[in-house]
Amino acid sequence: MTISDKDILFLGDCVREAARAEIMPRFRNLGDADVSEKTSAIDLVTQADLLAEHRITVALRERFPAALIVGEEAYDADRSVVPALADAELAFVIDPVDGTFNFAAGLPVFGTMLAVTVRGETVAGIIHDPVLGDTVTAIRGAGAFLTRRDGQSTKLKVAEPASLNQMVGGLSWSHMDEPDRARICANMAKIRMTFAFNCSAYEYWMVASGKMHFIGHAKLMPWDHLAGVLAHQEAGGHTAKFDGTPYRPGETTGGIISAPDRESWQLIRREIVGI
């Protein structure tokens, strides 16, 4: 199974239309009944998440009726879909509003992510910013590009390697247990500047465009990482799980680090993650 250039354009249009019709009309316009907790007060779902995912899913099923579709909000109804990514002939992974806590709080730091996998390999990824109207598109073997709302497009490139005390980065520890949380928080003092966006879409955007040197996560749900990891790799970066193995569709454990190159990755693993 292959994905054509026309398919990529179609996917970009699907994401942008969902943002226009379902996400932005609800941004800073949510009522109490439009927001629900999933697992905690910081793990939320809104009507924008549900309706955007539904709109994208309907469009995908019409064009690709045999494909596996994995949506973050539909996951609880059938958890077998995530491990099925390892072997699916063609699959689409949707995060309708990545950074839902930010979205619900009225903070314009959120995005829509869509990844395409073919037989256990991510072949395309889209990260869309509904507020700015900008889109990152990555295609395996063809690079990663940022396209502005006005159509201007630039090729993305990761940051040049730097010494640890000159690095800008972020490592999410919210899903970690002690003593890992305290150790990593303390180790982040070794770098020049740290960020916590609570939004994988923005983190991968920043690291793929060279604005940050590294990012890292402990939890590996596919809608949070597949599109972003491909964008980072196509921008020239090195991403691997904490144990050094590649991150693949269907995997949900093991932690992950994205850095400018393998040597930087090893430095972050040793000095920040501490393993």
C-alpha angles and dihedrals in degrees: 000000000000133000115225130213088253089054091053091051089049092051092050090051090050092054094045093047091051089051092049097045105032112016110040097045087059098043108115086355103086123131124210090261091055095065127063136175118241107185101342146352090278095045103075141167125199135190087257091061093049098043095042091050091048092050093049092044093052091051092048094048091052094052099032106028095169097048126110110242119201115189123180094226094046093048097092090059092058118011093178090081095077098058088042088068089077092071108017114131089219128000140171123206118201132196101178097188113012107192096034093166089058092045093051090048092053094249111141095223106107138097148186117249129196126178131187121209129188119193094336098318126105107233102171140015136187128195114185128189106209093194099051095028091229124140135201112207122187127185121186109256094004104075137245123281137190114217117193124216089259092056098256109143132198132180115244124233129182123239121277114258114271139183114274095253090055097049126112113206152127135226118191111224099168093105094044128101128221135307088027094058096054094042094052094044090054093046093053087072086074093072130073099244136358131203133194112191097166084221125097091197091062094039093055090043090054096045094044091050094050096249091117129031099216148359131190140189138186098203116066111193107162098234089059098050120017098080093039097048091052091049090051093048093047088051088059101265133133120237126178141149120265090266092054097254122127119266111243136187112274096032118118105169139056105065126254140230128195116196139157095264142347094273092053089047090054091049093052092046092052102038103031108024089034100216 
